[in-house]
Short mmCIF file of C-alpha atoms in Angstrom, two decimals:
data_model
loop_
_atom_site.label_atom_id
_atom_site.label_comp_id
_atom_site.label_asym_id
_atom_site.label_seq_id
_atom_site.Cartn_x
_atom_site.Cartn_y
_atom_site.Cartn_z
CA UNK A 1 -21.08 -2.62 -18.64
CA UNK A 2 -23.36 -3.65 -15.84
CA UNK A 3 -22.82 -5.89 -13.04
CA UNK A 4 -24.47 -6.94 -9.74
CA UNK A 5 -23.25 -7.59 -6.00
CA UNK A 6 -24.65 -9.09 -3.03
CA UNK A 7 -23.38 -11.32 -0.53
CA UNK A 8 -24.14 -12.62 2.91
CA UNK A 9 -26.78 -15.10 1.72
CA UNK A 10 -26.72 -16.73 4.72
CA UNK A 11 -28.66 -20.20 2.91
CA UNK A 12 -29.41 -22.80 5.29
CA UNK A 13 -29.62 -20.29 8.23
CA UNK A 14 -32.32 -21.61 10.88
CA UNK A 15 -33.10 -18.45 12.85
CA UNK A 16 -34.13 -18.67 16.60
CA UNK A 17 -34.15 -22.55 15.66
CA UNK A 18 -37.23 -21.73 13.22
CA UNK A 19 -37.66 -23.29 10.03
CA UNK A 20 -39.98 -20.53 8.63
CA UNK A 21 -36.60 -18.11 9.28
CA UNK A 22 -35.02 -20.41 6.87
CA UNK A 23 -37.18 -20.17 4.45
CA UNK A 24 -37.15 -16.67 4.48
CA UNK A 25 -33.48 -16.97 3.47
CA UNK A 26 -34.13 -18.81 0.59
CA UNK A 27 -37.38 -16.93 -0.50
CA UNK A 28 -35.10 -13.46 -0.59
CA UNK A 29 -32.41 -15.45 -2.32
CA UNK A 30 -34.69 -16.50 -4.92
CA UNK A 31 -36.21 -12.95 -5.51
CA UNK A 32 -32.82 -11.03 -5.49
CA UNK A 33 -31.64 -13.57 -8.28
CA UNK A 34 -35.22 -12.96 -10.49
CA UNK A 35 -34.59 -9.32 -10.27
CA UNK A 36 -30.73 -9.87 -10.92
CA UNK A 37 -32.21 -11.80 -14.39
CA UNK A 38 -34.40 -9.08 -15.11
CA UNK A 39 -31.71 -6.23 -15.05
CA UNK A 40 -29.68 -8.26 -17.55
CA UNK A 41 -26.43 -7.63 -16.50
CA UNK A 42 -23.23 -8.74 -17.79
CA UNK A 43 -22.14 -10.91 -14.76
CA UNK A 44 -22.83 -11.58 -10.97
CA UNK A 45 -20.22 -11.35 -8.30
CA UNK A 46 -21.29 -12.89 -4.91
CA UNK A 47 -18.69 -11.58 -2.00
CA UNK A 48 -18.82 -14.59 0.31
CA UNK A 49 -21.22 -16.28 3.01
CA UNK A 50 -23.00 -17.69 0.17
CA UNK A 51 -24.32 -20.67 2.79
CA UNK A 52 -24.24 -20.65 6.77
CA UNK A 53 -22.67 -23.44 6.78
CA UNK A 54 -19.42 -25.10 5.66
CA UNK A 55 -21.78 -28.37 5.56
CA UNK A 56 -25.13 -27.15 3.93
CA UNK A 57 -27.97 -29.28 4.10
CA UNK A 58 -29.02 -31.32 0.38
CA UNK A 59 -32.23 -29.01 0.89
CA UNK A 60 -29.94 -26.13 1.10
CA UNK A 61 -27.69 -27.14 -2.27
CA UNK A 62 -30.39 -27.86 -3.80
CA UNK A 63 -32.20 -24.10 -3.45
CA UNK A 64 -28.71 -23.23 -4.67
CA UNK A 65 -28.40 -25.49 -7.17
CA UNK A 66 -32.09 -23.95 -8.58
CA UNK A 67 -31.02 -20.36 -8.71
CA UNK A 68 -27.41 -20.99 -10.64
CA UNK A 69 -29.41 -22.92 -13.20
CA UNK A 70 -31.60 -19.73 -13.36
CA UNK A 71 -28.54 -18.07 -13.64
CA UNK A 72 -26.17 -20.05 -16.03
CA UNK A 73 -29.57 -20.33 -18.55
CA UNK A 74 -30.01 -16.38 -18.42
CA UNK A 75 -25.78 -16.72 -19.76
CA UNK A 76 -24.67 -14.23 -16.94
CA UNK A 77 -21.60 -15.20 -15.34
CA UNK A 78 -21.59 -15.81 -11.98
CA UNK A 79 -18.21 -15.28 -9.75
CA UNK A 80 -17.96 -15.98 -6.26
CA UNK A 81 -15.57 -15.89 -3.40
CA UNK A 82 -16.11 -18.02 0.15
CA UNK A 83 -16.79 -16.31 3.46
CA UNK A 84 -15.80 -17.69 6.88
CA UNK A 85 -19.40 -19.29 6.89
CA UNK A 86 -18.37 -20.86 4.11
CA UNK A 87 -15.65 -23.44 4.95
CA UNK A 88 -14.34 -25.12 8.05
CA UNK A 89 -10.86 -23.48 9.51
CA UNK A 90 -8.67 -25.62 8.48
CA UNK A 91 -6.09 -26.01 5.84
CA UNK A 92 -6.84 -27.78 2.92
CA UNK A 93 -10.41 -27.60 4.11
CA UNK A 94 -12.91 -27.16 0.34
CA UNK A 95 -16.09 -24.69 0.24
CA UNK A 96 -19.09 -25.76 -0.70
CA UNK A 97 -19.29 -23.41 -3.83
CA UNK A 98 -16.39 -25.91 -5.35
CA UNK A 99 -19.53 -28.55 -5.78
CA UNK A 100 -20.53 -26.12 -8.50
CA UNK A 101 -17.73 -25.22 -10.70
CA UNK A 102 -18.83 -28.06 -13.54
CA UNK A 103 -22.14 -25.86 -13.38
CA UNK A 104 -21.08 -22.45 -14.50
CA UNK A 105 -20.08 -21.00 -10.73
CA UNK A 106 -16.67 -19.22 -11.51
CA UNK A 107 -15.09 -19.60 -7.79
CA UNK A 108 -11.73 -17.00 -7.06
CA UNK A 109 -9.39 -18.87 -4.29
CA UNK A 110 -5.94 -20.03 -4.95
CA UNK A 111 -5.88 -21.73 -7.72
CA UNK A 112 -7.88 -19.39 -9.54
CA UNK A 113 -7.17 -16.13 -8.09
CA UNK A 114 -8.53 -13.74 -10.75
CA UNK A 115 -10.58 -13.91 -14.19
CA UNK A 116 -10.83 -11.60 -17.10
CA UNK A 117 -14.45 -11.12 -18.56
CA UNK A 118 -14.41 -8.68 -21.42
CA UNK A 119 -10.99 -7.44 -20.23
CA UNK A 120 -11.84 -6.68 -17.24
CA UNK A 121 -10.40 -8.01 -14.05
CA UNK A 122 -11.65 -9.52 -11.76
CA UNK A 123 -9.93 -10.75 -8.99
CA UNK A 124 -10.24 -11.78 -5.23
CA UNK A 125 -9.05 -13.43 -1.73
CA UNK A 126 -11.81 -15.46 0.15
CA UNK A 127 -12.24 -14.85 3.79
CA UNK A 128 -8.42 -15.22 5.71
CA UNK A 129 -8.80 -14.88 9.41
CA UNK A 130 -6.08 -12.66 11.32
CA UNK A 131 -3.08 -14.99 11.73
CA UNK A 132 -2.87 -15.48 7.74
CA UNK A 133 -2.35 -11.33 7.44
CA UNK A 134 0.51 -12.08 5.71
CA UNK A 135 -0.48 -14.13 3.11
CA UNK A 136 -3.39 -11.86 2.79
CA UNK A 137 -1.18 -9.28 2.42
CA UNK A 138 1.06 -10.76 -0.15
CA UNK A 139 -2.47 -12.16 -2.36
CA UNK A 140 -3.71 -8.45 -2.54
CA UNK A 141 -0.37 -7.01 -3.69
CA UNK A 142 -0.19 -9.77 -6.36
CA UNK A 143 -3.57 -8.79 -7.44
CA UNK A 144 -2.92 -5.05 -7.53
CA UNK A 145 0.37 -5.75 -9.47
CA UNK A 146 -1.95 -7.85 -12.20
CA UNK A 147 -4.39 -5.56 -12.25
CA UNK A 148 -2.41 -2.53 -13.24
CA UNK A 149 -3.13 -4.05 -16.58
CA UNK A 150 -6.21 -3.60 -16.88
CA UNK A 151 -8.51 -0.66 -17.84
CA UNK A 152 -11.27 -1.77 -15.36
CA UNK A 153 -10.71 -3.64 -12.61
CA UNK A 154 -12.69 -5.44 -9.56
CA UNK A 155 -11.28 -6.71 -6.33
CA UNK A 156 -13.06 -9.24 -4.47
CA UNK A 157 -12.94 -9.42 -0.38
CA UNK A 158 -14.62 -11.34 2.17
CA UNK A 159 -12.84 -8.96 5.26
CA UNK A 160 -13.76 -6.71 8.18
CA UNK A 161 -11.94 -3.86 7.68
CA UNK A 162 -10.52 -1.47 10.73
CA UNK A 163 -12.82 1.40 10.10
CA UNK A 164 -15.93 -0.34 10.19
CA UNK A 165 -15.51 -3.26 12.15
CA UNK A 166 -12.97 -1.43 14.68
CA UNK A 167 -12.53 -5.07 17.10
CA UNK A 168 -13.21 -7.69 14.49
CA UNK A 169 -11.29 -6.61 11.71
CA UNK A 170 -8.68 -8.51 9.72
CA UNK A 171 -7.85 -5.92 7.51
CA UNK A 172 -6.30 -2.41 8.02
CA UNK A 173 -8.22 0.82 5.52
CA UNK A 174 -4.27 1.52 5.37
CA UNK A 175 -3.52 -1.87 3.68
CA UNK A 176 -5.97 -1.98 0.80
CA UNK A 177 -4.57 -1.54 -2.70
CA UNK A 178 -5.91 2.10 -4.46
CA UNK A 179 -5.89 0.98 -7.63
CA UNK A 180 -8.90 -1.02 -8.30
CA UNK A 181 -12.50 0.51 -9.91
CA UNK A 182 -14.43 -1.18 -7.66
CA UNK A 183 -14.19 -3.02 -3.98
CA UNK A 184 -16.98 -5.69 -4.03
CA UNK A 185 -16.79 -6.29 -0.43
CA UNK A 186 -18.85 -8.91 1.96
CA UNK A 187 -18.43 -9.85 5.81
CA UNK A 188 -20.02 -6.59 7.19
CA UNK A 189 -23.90 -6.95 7.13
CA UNK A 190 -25.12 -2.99 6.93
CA UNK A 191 -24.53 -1.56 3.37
CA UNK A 192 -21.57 0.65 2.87
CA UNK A 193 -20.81 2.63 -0.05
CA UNK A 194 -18.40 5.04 -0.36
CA UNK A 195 -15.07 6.72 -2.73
CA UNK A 196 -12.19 4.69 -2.00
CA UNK A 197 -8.47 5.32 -4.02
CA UNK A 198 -9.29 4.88 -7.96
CA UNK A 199 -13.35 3.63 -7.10
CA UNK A 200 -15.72 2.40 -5.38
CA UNK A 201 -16.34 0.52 -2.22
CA UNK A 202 -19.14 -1.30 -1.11
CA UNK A 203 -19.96 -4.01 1.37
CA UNK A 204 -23.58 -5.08 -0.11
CA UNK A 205 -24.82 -5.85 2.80
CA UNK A 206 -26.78 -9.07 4.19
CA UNK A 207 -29.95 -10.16 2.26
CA UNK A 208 -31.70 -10.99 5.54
CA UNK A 209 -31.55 -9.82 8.88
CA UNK A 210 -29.25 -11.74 10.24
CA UNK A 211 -29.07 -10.39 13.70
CA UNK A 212 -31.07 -8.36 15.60
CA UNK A 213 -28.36 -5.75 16.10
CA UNK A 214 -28.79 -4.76 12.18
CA UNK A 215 -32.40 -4.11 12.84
CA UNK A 216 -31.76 -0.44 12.67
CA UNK A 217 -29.90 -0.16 9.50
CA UNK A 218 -32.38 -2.57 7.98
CA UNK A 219 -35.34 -0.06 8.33
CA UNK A 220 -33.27 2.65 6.95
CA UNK A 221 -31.47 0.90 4.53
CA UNK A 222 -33.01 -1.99 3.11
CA UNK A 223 -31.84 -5.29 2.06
CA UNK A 224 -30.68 -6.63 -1.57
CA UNK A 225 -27.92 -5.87 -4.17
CA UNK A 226 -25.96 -3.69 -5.83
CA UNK A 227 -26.15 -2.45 -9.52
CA UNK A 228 -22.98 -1.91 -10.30
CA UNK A 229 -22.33 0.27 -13.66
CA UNK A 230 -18.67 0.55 -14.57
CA UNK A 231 -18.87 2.75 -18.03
CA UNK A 232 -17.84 5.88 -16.06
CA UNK A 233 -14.27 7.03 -14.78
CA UNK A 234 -16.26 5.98 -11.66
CA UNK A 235 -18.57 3.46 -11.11
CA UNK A 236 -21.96 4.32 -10.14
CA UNK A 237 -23.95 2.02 -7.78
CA UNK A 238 -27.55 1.83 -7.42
CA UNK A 239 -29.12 -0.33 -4.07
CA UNK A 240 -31.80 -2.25 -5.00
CA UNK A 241 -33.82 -3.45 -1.92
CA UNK A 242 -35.87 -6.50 -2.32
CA UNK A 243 -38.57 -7.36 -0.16
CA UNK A 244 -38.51 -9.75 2.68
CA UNK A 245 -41.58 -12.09 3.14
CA UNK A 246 -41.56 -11.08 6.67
CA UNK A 247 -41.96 -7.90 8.43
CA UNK A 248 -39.36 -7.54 11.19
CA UNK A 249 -40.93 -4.67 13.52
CA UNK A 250 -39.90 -2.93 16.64
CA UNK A 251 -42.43 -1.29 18.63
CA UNK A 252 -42.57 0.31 21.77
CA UNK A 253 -45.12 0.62 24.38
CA UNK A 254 -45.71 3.22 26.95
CA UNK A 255 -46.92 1.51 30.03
CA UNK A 256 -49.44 4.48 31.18
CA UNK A 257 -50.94 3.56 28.17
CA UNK A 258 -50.60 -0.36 28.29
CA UNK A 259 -54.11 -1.59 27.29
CA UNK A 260 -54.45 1.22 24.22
CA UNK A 261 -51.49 0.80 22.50
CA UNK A 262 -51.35 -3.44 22.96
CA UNK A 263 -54.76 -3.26 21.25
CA UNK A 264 -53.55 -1.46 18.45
CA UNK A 265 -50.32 -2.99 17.98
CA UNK A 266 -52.48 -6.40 17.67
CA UNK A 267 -54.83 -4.83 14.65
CA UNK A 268 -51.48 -3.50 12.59
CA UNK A 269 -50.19 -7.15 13.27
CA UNK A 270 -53.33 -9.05 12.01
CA UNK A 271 -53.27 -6.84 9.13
CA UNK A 272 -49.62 -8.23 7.54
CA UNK A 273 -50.01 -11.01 4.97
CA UNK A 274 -47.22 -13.05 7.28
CA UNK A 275 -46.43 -13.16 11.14
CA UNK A 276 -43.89 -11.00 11.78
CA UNK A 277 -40.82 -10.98 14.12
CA UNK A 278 -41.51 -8.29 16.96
CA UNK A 279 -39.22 -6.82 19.21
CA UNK A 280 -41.43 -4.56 21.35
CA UNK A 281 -40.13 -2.48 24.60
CA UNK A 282 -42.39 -1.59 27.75
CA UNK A 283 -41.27 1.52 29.16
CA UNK A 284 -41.94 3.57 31.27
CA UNK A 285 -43.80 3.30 34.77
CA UNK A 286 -43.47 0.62 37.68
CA UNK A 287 -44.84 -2.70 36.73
CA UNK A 288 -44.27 -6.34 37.44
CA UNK A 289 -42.45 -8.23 34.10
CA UNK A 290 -44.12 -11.06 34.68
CA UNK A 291 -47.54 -10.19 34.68
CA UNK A 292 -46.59 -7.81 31.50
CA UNK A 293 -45.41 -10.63 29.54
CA UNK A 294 -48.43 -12.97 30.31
CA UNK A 295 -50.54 -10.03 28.73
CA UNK A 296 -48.25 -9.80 25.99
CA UNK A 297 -47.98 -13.44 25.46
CA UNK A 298 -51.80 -13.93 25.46
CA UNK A 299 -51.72 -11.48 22.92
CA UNK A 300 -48.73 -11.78 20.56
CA UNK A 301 -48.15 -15.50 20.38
CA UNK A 302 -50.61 -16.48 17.92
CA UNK A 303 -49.34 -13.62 15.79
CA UNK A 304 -46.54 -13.34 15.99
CA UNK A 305 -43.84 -15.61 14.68
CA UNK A 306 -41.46 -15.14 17.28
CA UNK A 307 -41.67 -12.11 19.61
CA UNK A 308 -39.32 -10.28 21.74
CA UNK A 309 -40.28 -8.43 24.54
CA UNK A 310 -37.22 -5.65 26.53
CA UNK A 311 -38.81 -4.86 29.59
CA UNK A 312 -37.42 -1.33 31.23
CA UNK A 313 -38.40 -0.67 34.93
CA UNK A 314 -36.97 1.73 37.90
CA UNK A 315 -35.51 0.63 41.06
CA UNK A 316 -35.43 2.63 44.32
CA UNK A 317 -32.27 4.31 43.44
CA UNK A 318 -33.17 5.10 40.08
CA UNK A 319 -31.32 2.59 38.04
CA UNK A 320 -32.86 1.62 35.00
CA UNK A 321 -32.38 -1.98 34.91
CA UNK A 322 -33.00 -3.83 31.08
CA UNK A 323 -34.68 -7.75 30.95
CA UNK A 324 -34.23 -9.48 27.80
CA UNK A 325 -36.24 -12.47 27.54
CA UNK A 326 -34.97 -13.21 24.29
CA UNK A 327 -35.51 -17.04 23.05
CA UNK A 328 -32.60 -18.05 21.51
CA UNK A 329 -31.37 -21.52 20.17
CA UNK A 330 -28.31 -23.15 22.18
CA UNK A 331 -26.30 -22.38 19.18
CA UNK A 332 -27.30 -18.73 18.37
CA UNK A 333 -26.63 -18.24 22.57
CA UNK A 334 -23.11 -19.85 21.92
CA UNK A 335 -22.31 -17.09 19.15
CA UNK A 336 -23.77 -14.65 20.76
CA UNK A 337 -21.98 -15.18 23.96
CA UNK A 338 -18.22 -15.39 22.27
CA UNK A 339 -18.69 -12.80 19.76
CA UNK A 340 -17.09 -10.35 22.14
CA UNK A 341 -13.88 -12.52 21.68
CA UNK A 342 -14.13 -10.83 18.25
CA UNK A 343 -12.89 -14.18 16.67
CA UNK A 344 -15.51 -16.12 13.97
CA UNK A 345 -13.38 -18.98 13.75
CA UNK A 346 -13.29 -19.78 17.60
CA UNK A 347 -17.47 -19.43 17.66
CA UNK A 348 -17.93 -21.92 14.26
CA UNK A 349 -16.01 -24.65 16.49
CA UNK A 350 -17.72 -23.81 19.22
CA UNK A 351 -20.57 -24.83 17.28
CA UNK A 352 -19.69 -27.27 15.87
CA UNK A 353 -18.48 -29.05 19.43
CA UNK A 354 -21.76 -28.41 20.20
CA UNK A 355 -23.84 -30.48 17.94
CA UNK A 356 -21.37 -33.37 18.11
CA UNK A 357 -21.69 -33.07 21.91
CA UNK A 358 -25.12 -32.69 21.64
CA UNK A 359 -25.57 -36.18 19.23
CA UNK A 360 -22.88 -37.68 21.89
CA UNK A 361 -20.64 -38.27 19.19
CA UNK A 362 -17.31 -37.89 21.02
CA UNK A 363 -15.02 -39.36 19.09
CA UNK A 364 -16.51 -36.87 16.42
CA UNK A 365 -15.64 -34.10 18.88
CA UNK A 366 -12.09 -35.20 19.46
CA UNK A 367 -11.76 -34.84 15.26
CA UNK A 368 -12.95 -31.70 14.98
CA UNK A 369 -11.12 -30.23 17.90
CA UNK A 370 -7.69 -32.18 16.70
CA UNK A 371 -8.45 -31.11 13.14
CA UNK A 372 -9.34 -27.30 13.70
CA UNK A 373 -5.84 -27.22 16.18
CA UNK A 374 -3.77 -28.41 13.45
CA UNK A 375 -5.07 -26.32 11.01
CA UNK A 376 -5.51 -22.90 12.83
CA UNK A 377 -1.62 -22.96 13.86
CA UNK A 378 -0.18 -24.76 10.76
CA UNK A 379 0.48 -28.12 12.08
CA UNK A 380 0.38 -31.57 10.63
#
């Protein structure tokens, strides 16, 4: 019995405002589904995040719509859960993965909290932000208690947990039911596998580089899915990394030897079949940023698909002082900015305030303040 994971799709996700970035989302979706079809496995389970937005675009549905097809011909099941991308905070409030139920998409929420395939169970909570622990709480001990009669069983999150996402968590390590085979976790976007009570658990990961802060585990890591093979007492998991379209590359450039290296990071550039994204430091050495980045800019910006330069200089006293000249969209500035709050929820109405503010569409505004209020503390 062979399954796959993956989560953290991401679709519809417009990177630095770039429509080429968004392309790239759906170009990895598409490949990580062909090799999904080649392994022939037994079923699919997708662990939230599936879009980037409770509202996708038809282009974005669509590219969904494409790959399930792909899918549901192949006859591999597909289960899913939604993420917090997935749906707008409020109660009553419908995913976007409900448009494709009458398709062949098997979606786990509250009315259908678990399914058996082959007797095994599979069962799962979609993303619940901190003020519904309880009823998070109560759903997984439901699901443990149903479970117990199984031989093999799967649980389903879309959570930060407390020991890897130690300010952002919703869930506590101490609070997770032992008794499942494996823990097909999203939410987190570096892969994590590791023993956990009876099994296995394993955030898959993002499919994309979603932020530049996962650059690192990205290059050691990879991006993809998990093949999941639950014949054993415990399940083994194999990563399979698919290939992005586009290089993301960090470089770094010793200022006493400016000129050299420059001219050498532009012939490794011209040599990849697509611009890349570049993050490139200048260290070392006194310089002036500006003239730095007109060099760099004369160079890179016809190469590059975005690039973004960290310049690191030395004051009098010593202090090494950082300039990030990143180019970010209003929006990704907006997340960025509150996502020391450690709250999702507040940042996706920031957001969304944003474009209706932006379209001057207050009386839009007003709705989606009143509605999110109501439906974040539990009020009519």
């Amino acid at each position: 019995m062979k399954f796959a994971h993956f989560a953290d799709t991401h679709l519809g996700y417009r990177q630095y405002g770039l429509h080429e970035r968004e392309e790239d989302f759906y170009y990895v979706f598409n490949e990580i589904v062909d090799k999904i079809i080649e392994e022939r496995v037994d079923f699919i389970l997708h662990s939230g995040d599936l879009f980037d937005s409770a509202r996708p675009s038809p282009n974005t549905l669509i590219v969904f719509q494409n790959a399930l097809k792909k899918i549901v011909d192949a006859g591999i099941p597909f289960y899913a859960i939604h993420g917090n991308h997935d749906i707008v905070m409020r109660k009553g409030a419908i995913p976007p993965q409900a448009l494709f139920t009458n398709y062949g998409l098997k979606l786990i929420g509250s009315k259908n909290p678990f399914f058996i395939h082959n007797d095994i169970f599979i069962g799962g909570t979609p993303y619940l932000s901190r003020i519904y622990k309880g009823k998070l709480l109560d759903d997984l001990k439901s699901l443990s208690t149903k479970a117990n009669d199984y031989k093999k069983s799967i649980l389903m999150l879309h959570q930060g947990i407390d020991k890897y996402l130690p300010f952002e968590y919703e869930l506590e390590m101490a609070n997770l039911p032992e008794n499942f085979n494996y823990y097909a976790c999203g939410h987190i976007q570096k892969r994590i596998t590791e023993e956990f009570g009876d099994g296995i658990l394993s955030y898959s990961g993002s499919t994309e580089v979603y932020r530049t802060t996962e650059l690192g585990s990205y290059l050691r890591d990879g991006k993809g899915f998990n093949l999941v093979d639950l014949d054993g007492d415990i399940p083994t998991v194999e990563t399979i990394n698919v290939k992005p379209r586009r290089e993301f590359l960090v470089e770094h450039i010793d200022y006493s030897n400016f000129d050299y290296q420059l001219k050498s990071l532009e012939t490794k550039i011209k040599q990849l079949s697509n611009k890349p994204i570049l993050n490139v430091s200048i260290e070392n050495g006194k310089y002036n940023n500006s003239d730095v980045f007109e060099k760099l800019n004369n160079v890179l910006k016809d190469i590059t698909l975005s690039f973004r330069p960290n310049f690191s200089s030395f004051t009098s006293d010593n202090q090494e002082i950082f300039i990030n000249n990143d180019s970010l969209n209003p929006k990704e500035l907006l997340k960025e900015r509150l996502e020391g709050f450690g709250n999702e929820d507040i940042s996706n109405l920031a957001v969304d305030l944003l474009d209706a503010f932006s379209k001057d569409k207050q009386e839009e505004a007003n709705l989606i303040a009143k509605k999110f209020y109501n439906g974040y503390f539990g009020l009519n």
